[in-house]
Structure formats: structure tokens, C-alpha cells
């Protein structure tokens, strides 16, 4: 219907003789039926360049609109809005489309199979995912699903930081816990990973290798640096400890420990996300950038373009300030070790070289400062920065009712995604994570997420689907049948306001999916499903569907069945189940 009305507007504008018409005419559903079904501000947009008053132009557009069997009347409102009032049965086709297209209803070909690369979560494999990562996971997965649904070819990727300093610290943390299993005593360094998962990996190391990496107490003292391990020196202390440990154990031995940590934590993250319904096309290893020479290639391109310099200490810098960043960035430290920033340069170079039409990075809000530097080095590499879209996801704060929940666990670190999922379930976690705009802070109410009441939005929506399933069971119990074709032929019988609301919502679903996908806005789908559930519950509470009048029964069951299609399709895109019983 929206496309039909836009086509009518374009024909009218052309008939008036206006050549400068926007490619995208804004046409939205009205919130108040008194203002019609659809409204557009096109007269206000075009009036100024044509030196006309908006209402005057609106009158001309209405006068030149081609006749349509779908439109009952057209009115001008306010400063120049054009409001369309549709005839009663104009959106009935949506019911037959939903029933015929089934799980594909709402899908579109807007994307025209363009290739999109989306990277999300990409947490360092130094420990389990926490509740903050969960919001990025749910958001990235839902955005990917929406883009798939509107015709894009989506490549989902997790960037695994399996190289670099943090992974070496993880290796050292595992080795120190491994020593404790054999009764070695020492003061644990400040700057190590302390979660219970580190102890679990150290036990695995012991089971696999026995005493292979064990040092006696005297030799152990040589590993610990002589500088004091305090707040100011903790970074230097752990770096020196790792250097000593690598020399004493041997680089091959330390690599075994480090790699075991990488493998175990990455496997745990992957399992956690798969249980959460979040999967990827590729888990891209940072170490691949080194192995394939891509990291050096990115640095060489920046050098070639004159965007690097070396200081007196031998540190290689990127001239980021020349390209809009607030300060220059280190690419390679004076010890020859590349920074995370250098890896970012290489990784984005790799992404661009794969020929994607669009590249999406989903970052936590604490990475806001990365945007300018990423844009800067892309300019330095000669890349089209318009291809890259960086989406920021704010933090999630846990509450139990009105009380803010403690974020720490028995390990003294944080509430993990797995712990959250175990408490509230995957469905509630997925829905609650995305029901707010990603840039808004999210107050996650644990008690509400677990409740079986209409105040819980995911329960409310799922209950609507379960109620529809109960209708089909009632029909079978009464040994009655549903004639879909007969019902589609009698949709004119659906004249009650509750039915009109439900029909309009079902008809608007495809355009909702299109806009939510193009705007990376899964929260809009969540809100839509709440409204659709509200319309259905009102309909269910006020009317009987299985009535004696066979024609009315068939028509109502067609409407109910199409509502079920939309509820299930929408929940599926959000990664939420559509239960048949509750």
C-alpha cells in the first residue's frame, strides 16, 4: 500500500511539472486515525525551492493525484501535510500475502544481494563474556538477521585477538596458577587474570603435561622481576615477568601455555554465543594478520603515503592528527612489537580488500574514541570511509526490581553472559537487550525478565502466539475445519475496530522490517511486536473466533493465522522462540 501511494504522489508531482522530486518520499502511518492512515510532508519539502506556500503546493498535488480504488479521500492538515484515508478493505491483501508467503512474509530485495561485512562482540579471549558483551551480541545478531531479510548478503565475523600482550598475560596467569597446584608459594602479581576459569585451565595444563613446566622454588625467584609490583609499575612488572618466563621455560614451552589459554577461552566464548543463538560465518584470528603479512602491508601503505614517522626511541607513529584524530598513534613499539592499533589497520585493510559494499563495526560505547582514529587511518590508506559504519552499543545495568544488582560474582569480577542466561533464559535476554535504542543505557530488570505477567514484554508477545496456537487446538477439539480460501473471499466481514487495527499492523510489517533493517534498529521490531500483541489480545478478549457463522469464522481465522505468521517471523528475526503453549 505504501508503494502504491508513493507511486500516486510521484505521478502527481510529475503531472504538475516538478522535475526535482526526492528519490525517497517520506510517507508514514499516522498515529491517530482522525488524521487518516498515511501522511506525507512532501509539499513542505518541495515548497521552498519552488517559492510556493506548502499548503498551496499540497492543493496542487492533491488535484493532480490519479484516481485509486484504495484511497477514500485525501486531506491537507497543519502547515501542509497530505493525509490519505484508505477504503475499508484496501489492506486485506496483506492477509493473503502473509498466509501465502509464510516465513518469508516481510522479506524484501532492497539490498539487491549487496555484500555486507558485520563484526560484533569480538571480545578478547582472556575470559568469559560478561553481560555487557551480551547486549552487543544480541544487537549484532538481530541487525544481521534484518539485513538478511531485506536482501543483503551478510557476512558475520568475530575478530579473535589471539595475539599480543593480553594473551601473553593470560598465559602467565595460567602458569602461575599451575605452579600453585604443585604447592609453590609466591606473591601473585597485581596485573594478572584472576577468575576461576584461569584455575580451571591451569588444572587442564597439569592434566595434559604433568610437571613439564614446573620450576623449583629457587628457579622460580628468577622469573619475578626485581622492581616493586605496585600500581605504578604493575604493567612493567608483568611484562618483565613474561620476558623472564619465556627465557627460562623457552619460547616454545610458553607458547604451549599461551595457546592453551587462547583455545580454551575462545571455545568457551563460542559455546556461550551458540547457546545464545549467535553464530558467525568466520572466527577471524588476529595471528592471521601476522602470518599472511597483512599487518606489515598496512603499515607499509601508511609509510608510502607519508603518514608515519619514527621518534628518537625507535617507536613508529601514525600521523593521525593530520587526518582529524586528536593525537598521533603508536603503530610499532620501540621493542618492535606492533600495537593493537596496528592490528586494527591491518584488519580493516583486509576487510576492504575483500570487496564488501558495506562494512559494519559494532563497538561498545567505551570505544567511542576509536571512531576518529579508524576513520583517520582509512583515509591514510586511501580507502572510502563512507563504506564503514560504526555502531555503538551502550552498557547494560542489572536491576532486581528497583534495586541495582551487584555486577560482581564469587570470582570477584563480573556477572557473565552465561549466568544471566541461566537466570532469565535466552528469550528474555535476547529481547531485553534489544528493546532499547543501542545508544541508550539499558536498565535490565532481572525480576521483570523472569515474570509471567503482561508487564514482561517478551512474555506478552509470546503469549499472543501461544493463544493463537490454542485456537487451532480448540478448532480440532470441536471437530471443525478452516477453509482458508473461503475466508480470504469474505474478508469484508472483518469490520470491527479491533480487526482493522490488527489488519493495519499486519499490512505495515514489511515496511517496518525494511526501515528497521536499513536503520540498524531492531528495537523498532521489538516495539512493533508489542503493539501487534496488544492488538491481538484485545481482539481475543473481545471476540470469539470459532463462531457458528461459517463465513465469519473462516474470515476471522484467516486474520488470526496471518497474525501468527507475523508474530513468529518477527520473534525469529529477534532470535526469540515462538512457543505453542505457555
PDB file of N, CA and C in Angstrom, residues 358-435:
ATOM      1  N   UNK A 358      29.619  -2.739   2.011  1.00  0.00           N
ATOM      2  CA  UNK A 358      29.465  -2.005   3.260  1.00  0.00           C
ATOM      3  C   UNK A 358      30.120  -2.802   4.375  1.00  0.00           C
ATOM      4  N   UNK A 359      30.750  -2.093   5.309  1.00  0.00           N
ATOM      5  CA  UNK A 359      31.420  -2.720   6.445  1.00  0.00           C
ATOM      6  C   UNK A 359      30.857  -2.118   7.717  1.00  0.00           C
ATOM      7  N   UNK A 360      30.388  -2.974   8.627  1.00  0.00           N
ATOM      8  CA  UNK A 360      29.796  -2.516   9.882  1.00  0.00           C
ATOM      9  C   UNK A 360      30.631  -3.024  11.049  1.00  0.00           C
ATOM     10  N   UNK A 361      31.041  -2.114  11.920  1.00  0.00           N
ATOM     11  CA  UNK A 361      31.694  -2.473  13.179  1.00  0.00           C
ATOM     12  C   UNK A 361      30.722  -2.162  14.310  1.00  0.00           C
ATOM     13  N   UNK A 362      30.453  -3.128  15.169  1.00  0.00           N
ATOM     14  CA  UNK A 362      29.629  -2.897  16.356  1.00  0.00           C
ATOM     15  C   UNK A 362      30.565  -2.823  17.557  1.00  0.00           C
ATOM     16  N   UNK A 363      30.650  -1.653  18.154  1.00  0.00           N
ATOM     17  CA  UNK A 363      31.554  -1.409  19.281  1.00  0.00           C
ATOM     18  C   UNK A 363      30.766  -1.119  20.548  1.00  0.00           C
ATOM     19  N   UNK A 364      31.382  -1.396  21.685  1.00  0.00           N
ATOM     20  CA  UNK A 364      30.856  -0.924  22.951  1.00  0.00           C
ATOM     21  C   UNK A 364      31.015   0.587  23.027  1.00  0.00           C
ATOM     22  N   UNK A 365      30.166   1.237  23.822  1.00  0.00           N
ATOM     23  CA  UNK A 365      30.193   2.692  23.906  1.00  0.00           C
ATOM     24  C   UNK A 365      31.535   3.216  24.412  1.00  0.00           C
ATOM     25  N   UNK A 366      32.275   2.372  25.166  1.00  0.00           N
ATOM     26  CA  UNK A 366      33.575   2.801  25.679  1.00  0.00           C
ATOM     27  C   UNK A 366      34.623   2.895  24.568  1.00  0.00           C
ATOM     28  N   UNK A 367      34.275   2.431  23.370  1.00  0.00           N
ATOM     29  CA  UNK A 367      35.188   2.518  22.222  1.00  0.00           C
ATOM     30  C   UNK A 367      34.866   3.711  21.319  1.00  0.00           C
ATOM     31  N   UNK A 368      34.118   4.671  21.836  1.00  0.00           N
ATOM     32  CA  UNK A 368      33.738   5.831  21.034  1.00  0.00           C
ATOM     33  C   UNK A 368      34.963   6.543  20.469  1.00  0.00           C
ATOM     34  N   UNK A 369      36.024   6.586  21.273  1.00  0.00           N
ATOM     35  CA  UNK A 369      37.234   7.267  20.830  1.00  0.00           C
ATOM     36  C   UNK A 369      37.932   6.597  19.665  1.00  0.00           C
ATOM     37  N   UNK A 370      37.574   5.347  19.373  1.00  0.00           N
ATOM     38  CA  UNK A 370      38.200   4.623  18.272  1.00  0.00           C
ATOM     39  C   UNK A 370      37.728   5.120  16.917  1.00  0.00           C
ATOM     40  N   UNK A 371      36.547   5.755  16.885  1.00  0.00           N
ATOM     41  CA  UNK A 371      35.951   6.107  15.592  1.00  0.00           C
ATOM     42  C   UNK A 371      36.860   7.040  14.809  1.00  0.00           C
ATOM     43  N   UNK A 372      37.336   8.107  15.451  1.00  0.00           N
ATOM     44  CA  UNK A 372      38.166   9.094  14.752  1.00  0.00           C
ATOM     45  C   UNK A 372      39.461   8.474  14.254  1.00  0.00           C
ATOM     46  N   UNK A 373      40.077   7.610  15.065  1.00  0.00           N
ATOM     47  CA  UNK A 373      41.357   7.040  14.644  1.00  0.00           C
ATOM     48  C   UNK A 373      41.178   6.027  13.511  1.00  0.00           C
ATOM     49  N   UNK A 374      40.060   5.293  13.535  1.00  0.00           N
ATOM     50  CA  UNK A 374      39.799   4.338  12.450  1.00  0.00           C
ATOM     51  C   UNK A 374      39.546   5.091  11.144  1.00  0.00           C
ATOM     52  N   UNK A 375      38.725   6.123  11.235  1.00  0.00           N
ATOM     53  CA  UNK A 375      38.473   6.929  10.046  1.00  0.00           C
ATOM     54  C   UNK A 375      39.774   7.551   9.529  1.00  0.00           C
ATOM     55  N   UNK A 376      40.646   7.952  10.459  1.00  0.00           N
ATOM     56  CA  UNK A 376      41.907   8.591  10.076  1.00  0.00           C
ATOM     57  C   UNK A 376      42.796   7.624   9.311  1.00  0.00           C
ATOM     58  N   UNK A 377      42.994   6.401   9.854  1.00  0.00           N
ATOM     59  CA  UNK A 377      43.914   5.504   9.143  1.00  0.00           C
ATOM     60  C   UNK A 377      43.310   4.988   7.839  1.00  0.00           C
ATOM     61  N   UNK A 378      41.965   4.918   7.762  1.00  0.00           N
ATOM     62  CA  UNK A 378      41.351   4.536   6.487  1.00  0.00           C
ATOM     63  C   UNK A 378      41.626   5.594   5.417  1.00  0.00           C
ATOM     64  N   UNK A 379      41.562   6.865   5.828  1.00  0.00           N
ATOM     65  CA  UNK A 379      41.930   7.936   4.893  1.00  0.00           C
ATOM     66  C   UNK A 379      43.394   7.804   4.491  1.00  0.00           C
ATOM     67  N   UNK A 380      44.241   7.499   5.488  1.00  0.00           N
ATOM     68  CA  UNK A 380      45.662   7.324   5.211  1.00  0.00           C
ATOM     69  C   UNK A 380      45.943   6.178   4.261  1.00  0.00           C
ATOM     70  N   UNK A 381      45.082   5.166   4.307  1.00  0.00           N
ATOM     71  CA  UNK A 381      45.229   4.013   3.410  1.00  0.00           C
ATOM     72  C   UNK A 381      44.592   4.274   2.044  1.00  0.00           C
ATOM     73  N   UNK A 382      43.923   5.410   1.917  1.00  0.00           N
ATOM     74  CA  UNK A 382      43.260   5.724   0.646  1.00  0.00           C
ATOM     75  C   UNK A 382      41.949   5.006   0.459  1.00  0.00           C
ATOM     76  N   UNK A 383      41.289   4.630   1.573  1.00  0.00           N
ATOM     77  CA  UNK A 383      40.032   3.888   1.490  1.00  0.00           C
ATOM     78  C   UNK A 383      38.831   4.836   1.574  1.00  0.00           C
ATOM     79  N   UNK A 384      37.706   4.376   1.042  1.00  0.00           N
ATOM     80  CA  UNK A 384      36.463   5.137   1.080  1.00  0.00           C
ATOM     81  C   UNK A 384      35.825   4.965   2.460  1.00  0.00           C
ATOM     82  N   UNK A 385      35.912   5.993   3.299  1.00  0.00           N
ATOM     83  CA  UNK A 385      35.403   5.877   4.665  1.00  0.00           C
ATOM     84  C   UNK A 385      33.881   5.784   4.716  1.00  0.00           C
ATOM     85  N   UNK A 386      33.204   6.154   3.634  1.00  0.00           N
ATOM     86  CA  UNK A 386      31.739   6.058   3.622  1.00  0.00           C
ATOM     87  C   UNK A 386      31.262   4.609   3.631  1.00  0.00           C
ATOM     88  N   UNK A 387      32.147   3.694   3.274  1.00  0.00           N
ATOM     89  CA  UNK A 387      31.772   2.272   3.294  1.00  0.00           C
ATOM     90  C   UNK A 387      31.642   1.736   4.715  1.00  0.00           C
ATOM     91  N   UNK A 388      32.308   2.397   5.660  1.00  0.00           N
ATOM     92  CA  UNK A 388      32.353   1.906   7.038  1.00  0.00           C
ATOM     93  C   UNK A 388      31.288   2.577   7.893  1.00  0.00           C
ATOM     94  N   UNK A 389      30.520   1.761   8.606  1.00  0.00           N
ATOM     95  CA  UNK A 389      29.531   2.259   9.565  1.00  0.00           C
ATOM     96  C   UNK A 389      29.897   1.691  10.930  1.00  0.00           C
ATOM     97  N   UNK A 390      30.122   2.573  11.899  1.00  0.00           N
ATOM     98  CA  UNK A 390      30.446   2.134  13.255  1.00  0.00           C
ATOM     99  C   UNK A 390      29.236   2.377  14.145  1.00  0.00           C
ATOM    100  N   UNK A 391      28.694   1.304  14.722  1.00  0.00           N
ATOM    101  CA  UNK A 391      27.518   1.375  15.583  1.00  0.00           C
ATOM    102  C   UNK A 391      27.954   1.159  17.029  1.00  0.00           C
ATOM    103  N   UNK A 392      27.540   2.048  17.906  1.00  0.00           N
ATOM    104  CA  UNK A 392      27.923   1.976  19.315  1.00  0.00           C
ATOM    105  C   UNK A 392      26.778   1.412  20.150  1.00  0.00           C
ATOM    106  N   UNK A 393      27.123   0.507  21.059  1.00  0.00           N
ATOM    107  CA  UNK A 393      26.140  -0.113  21.942  1.00  0.00           C
ATOM    108  C   UNK A 393      26.483   0.254  23.386  1.00  0.00           C
ATOM    109  N   UNK A 394      25.518   0.841  24.077  1.00  0.00           N
ATOM    110  CA  UNK A 394      25.752   1.264  25.454  1.00  0.00           C
ATOM    111  C   UNK A 394      25.734   0.077  26.415  1.00  0.00           C
ATOM    112  N   UNK A 395      26.104   0.365  27.648  1.00  0.00           N
ATOM    113  CA  UNK A 395      26.213  -0.683  28.660  1.00  0.00           C
ATOM    114  C   UNK A 395      24.840  -1.124  29.152  1.00  0.00           C
ATOM    115  N   UNK A 396      24.801  -2.297  29.762  1.00  0.00           N
ATOM    116  CA  UNK A 396      23.594  -2.799  30.403  1.00  0.00           C
ATOM    117  C   UNK A 396      23.823  -2.807  31.915  1.00  0.00           C
ATOM    118  N   UNK A 397      22.869  -2.259  32.654  1.00  0.00           N
ATOM    119  CA  UNK A 397      22.950  -2.229  34.111  1.00  0.00           C
ATOM    120  C   UNK A 397      21.861  -3.148  34.657  1.00  0.00           C
ATOM    121  N   UNK A 398      22.247  -4.074  35.511  1.00  0.00           N
ATOM    122  CA  UNK A 398      21.306  -5.057  36.037  1.00  0.00           C
ATOM    123  C   UNK A 398      20.568  -4.511  37.257  1.00  0.00           C
ATOM    124  N   UNK A 399      19.255  -4.775  37.275  1.00  0.00           N
ATOM    125  CA  UNK A 399      18.417  -4.406  38.426  1.00  0.00           C
ATOM    126  C   UNK A 399      17.582  -5.606  38.837  1.00  0.00           C
ATOM    127  N   UNK A 400      17.254  -5.643  40.132  1.00  0.00           N
ATOM    128  CA  UNK A 400      16.233  -6.568  40.623  1.00  0.00           C
ATOM    129  C   UNK A 400      15.098  -5.701  41.144  1.00  0.00           C
ATOM    130  N   UNK A 401      14.106  -5.469  40.297  1.00  0.00           N
ATOM    131  CA  UNK A 401      13.074  -4.511  40.629  1.00  0.00           C
ATOM    132  C   UNK A 401      13.685  -3.118  40.643  1.00  0.00           C
ATOM    133  N   UNK A 402      13.558  -2.420  41.783  1.00  0.00           N
ATOM    134  CA  UNK A 402      14.097  -1.065  41.901  1.00  0.00           C
ATOM    135  C   UNK A 402      15.547  -1.055  42.374  1.00  0.00           C
ATOM    136  N   UNK A 403      16.055  -2.210  42.794  1.00  0.00           N
ATOM    137  CA  UNK A 403      17.411  -2.283  43.361  1.00  0.00           C
ATOM    138  C   UNK A 403      18.432  -2.637  42.297  1.00  0.00           C
ATOM    139  N   UNK A 404      19.498  -1.866  42.258  1.00  0.00           N
ATOM    140  CA  UNK A 404      20.587  -2.179  41.328  1.00  0.00           C
ATOM    141  C   UNK A 404      21.300  -3.443  41.791  1.00  0.00           C
ATOM    142  N   UNK A 405      21.476  -4.402  40.873  1.00  0.00           N
ATOM    143  CA  UNK A 405      22.095  -5.681  41.230  1.00  0.00           C
ATOM    144  C   UNK A 405      23.609  -5.547  41.238  1.00  0.00           C
ATOM    145  N   UNK A 406      24.239  -6.351  42.091  1.00  0.00           N
ATOM    146  CA  UNK A 406      25.702  -6.380  42.121  1.00  0.00           C
ATOM    147  C   UNK A 406      26.221  -7.011  40.836  1.00  0.00           C
ATOM    148  N   UNK A 407      27.219  -6.383  40.240  1.00  0.00           N
ATOM    149  CA  UNK A 407      27.778  -6.900  38.993  1.00  0.00           C
ATOM    150  C   UNK A 407      28.878  -7.938  39.243  1.00  0.00           C
ATOM    151  N   UNK A 408      29.394  -8.003  40.470  1.00  0.00           N
ATOM    152  CA  UNK A 408      30.484  -8.934  40.747  1.00  0.00           C
ATOM    153  C   UNK A 408      29.947 -10.309  41.095  1.00  0.00           C
ATOM    154  N   UNK A 409      30.772 -11.331  40.900  1.00  0.00           N
ATOM    155  CA  UNK A 409      30.410 -12.700  41.209  1.00  0.00           C
ATOM    156  C   UNK A 409      31.367 -13.218  42.268  1.00  0.00           C
ATOM    157  N   UNK A 410      31.282 -14.508  42.577  1.00  0.00           N
ATOM    158  CA  UNK A 410      32.166 -15.102  43.581  1.00  0.00           C
ATOM    159  C   UNK A 410      33.633 -14.995  43.164  1.00  0.00           C
ATOM    160  N   UNK A 411      33.894 -14.873  41.866  1.00  0.00           N
ATOM    161  CA  UNK A 411      35.274 -14.721  41.394  1.00  0.00           C
ATOM    162  C   UNK A 411      35.762 -13.287  41.556  1.00  0.00           C
ATOM    163  N   UNK A 412      34.839 -12.386  41.975  1.00  0.00           N
ATOM    164  CA  UNK A 412      35.227 -11.004  42.187  1.00  0.00           C
ATOM    165  C   UNK A 412      35.351 -10.207  40.912  1.00  0.00           C
ATOM    166  N   UNK A 413      34.782 -10.690  39.806  1.00  0.00           N
ATOM    167  CA  UNK A 413      34.960  -9.987  38.542  1.00  0.00           C
ATOM    168  C   UNK A 413      33.656  -9.391  38.032  1.00  0.00           C
ATOM    169  N   UNK A 414      32.781 -10.194  37.451  1.00  0.00           N
ATOM    170  CA  UNK A 414      31.592  -9.645  36.810  1.00  0.00           C
ATOM    171  C   UNK A 414      30.562 -10.739  36.635  1.00  0.00           C
ATOM    172  N   UNK A 415      29.333 -10.334  36.372  1.00  0.00           N
ATOM    173  CA  UNK A 415      28.287 -11.289  36.018  1.00  0.00           C
ATOM    174  C   UNK A 415      28.493 -11.696  34.570  1.00  0.00           C
ATOM    175  N   UNK A 416      28.604 -12.976  34.322  1.00  0.00           N
ATOM    176  CA  UNK A 416      28.844 -13.445  32.959  1.00  0.00           C
ATOM    177  C   UNK A 416      27.533 -13.517  32.179  1.00  0.00           C
ATOM    178  N   UNK A 417      27.666 -13.524  30.863  1.00  0.00           N
ATOM    179  CA  UNK A 417      26.501 -13.703  29.998  1.00  0.00           C
ATOM    180  C   UNK A 417      25.829 -15.037  30.297  1.00  0.00           C
ATOM    181  N   UNK A 418      26.630 -16.053  30.535  1.00  0.00           N
ATOM    182  CA  UNK A 418      26.070 -17.385  30.812  1.00  0.00           C
ATOM    183  C   UNK A 418      25.238 -17.362  32.087  1.00  0.00           C
ATOM    184  N   UNK A 419      25.716 -16.681  33.114  1.00  0.00           N
ATOM    185  CA  UNK A 419      24.961 -16.586  34.369  1.00  0.00           C
ATOM    186  C   UNK A 419      23.642 -15.851  34.162  1.00  0.00           C
ATOM    187  N   UNK A 420      23.677 -14.791  33.364  1.00  0.00           N
ATOM    188  CA  UNK A 420      22.449 -14.057  33.067  1.00  0.00           C
ATOM    189  C   UNK A 420      21.463 -14.946  32.317  1.00  0.00           C
ATOM    190  N   UNK A 421      21.956 -15.660  31.326  1.00  0.00           N
ATOM    191  CA  UNK A 421      21.073 -16.523  30.530  1.00  0.00           C
ATOM    192  C   UNK A 421      20.467 -17.628  31.383  1.00  0.00           C
ATOM    193  N   UNK A 422      21.257 -18.162  32.292  1.00  0.00           N
ATOM    194  CA  UNK A 422      20.753 -19.220  33.156  1.00  0.00           C
ATOM    195  C   UNK A 422      19.666 -18.707  34.089  1.00  0.00           C
ATOM    196  N   UNK A 423      19.753 -17.432  34.458  1.00  0.00           N
ATOM    197  CA  UNK A 423      18.759 -16.884  35.385  1.00  0.00           C
ATOM    198  C   UNK A 423      17.468 -16.497  34.677  1.00  0.00           C
ATOM    199  N   UNK A 424      17.551 -15.801  33.544  1.00  0.00           N
ATOM    200  CA  UNK A 424      16.330 -15.270  32.918  1.00  0.00           C
ATOM    201  C   UNK A 424      15.927 -16.023  31.656  1.00  0.00           C
ATOM    202  N   UNK A 425      16.817 -16.850  31.090  1.00  0.00           N
ATOM    203  CA  UNK A 425      16.518 -17.560  29.847  1.00  0.00           C
ATOM    204  C   UNK A 425      16.983 -16.789  28.625  1.00  0.00           C
ATOM    205  N   UNK A 426      17.243 -17.512  27.556  1.00  0.00           N
ATOM    206  CA  UNK A 426      17.725 -16.881  26.321  1.00  0.00           C
ATOM    207  C   UNK A 426      16.727 -15.898  25.722  1.00  0.00           C
ATOM    208  N   UNK A 427      15.446 -16.287  25.721  1.00  0.00           N
ATOM    209  CA  UNK A 427      14.442 -15.442  25.071  1.00  0.00           C
ATOM    210  C   UNK A 427      14.360 -14.064  25.719  1.00  0.00           C
ATOM    211  N   UNK A 428      14.254 -14.043  27.031  1.00  0.00           N
ATOM    212  CA  UNK A 428      14.159 -12.759  27.732  1.00  0.00           C
ATOM    213  C   UNK A 428      15.433 -11.957  27.552  1.00  0.00           C
ATOM    214  N   UNK A 429      16.589 -12.638  27.619  1.00  0.00           N
ATOM    215  CA  UNK A 429      17.858 -11.928  27.457  1.00  0.00           C
ATOM    216  C   UNK A 429      17.946 -11.289  26.074  1.00  0.00           C
ATOM    217  N   UNK A 430      17.619 -12.055  25.031  1.00  0.00           N
ATOM    218  CA  UNK A 430      17.691 -11.521  23.669  1.00  0.00           C
ATOM    219  C   UNK A 430      16.768 -10.314  23.516  1.00  0.00           C
ATOM    220  N   UNK A 431      15.529 -10.435  24.013  1.00  0.00           N
ATOM    221  CA  UNK A 431      14.556  -9.374  23.806  1.00  0.00           C
ATOM    222  C   UNK A 431      14.910  -8.128  24.619  1.00  0.00           C
ATOM    223  N   UNK A 432      15.217  -8.312  25.903  1.00  0.00           N
ATOM    224  CA  UNK A 432      15.513  -7.164  26.759  1.00  0.00           C
ATOM    225  C   UNK A 432      16.743  -6.408  26.279  1.00  0.00           C
ATOM    226  N   UNK A 433      17.716  -7.135  25.744  1.00  0.00           N
ATOM    227  CA  UNK A 433      18.935  -6.488  25.257  1.00  0.00           C
ATOM    228  C   UNK A 433      18.670  -5.523  24.096  1.00  0.00           C
ATOM    229  N   UNK A 434      17.668  -5.829  23.257  1.00  0.00           N
ATOM    230  CA  UNK A 434      17.490  -5.019  22.043  1.00  0.00           C
ATOM    231  C   UNK A 434      16.248  -4.135  22.082  1.00  0.00           C
ATOM    232  N   UNK A 435      15.522  -4.103  23.188  1.00  0.00           N
ATOM    233  CA  UNK A 435      14.263  -3.348  23.157  1.00  0.00           C
ATOM    234  C   UNK A 435      14.467  -1.854  23.365  1.00  0.00           C
TER     235      UNK A 435
END
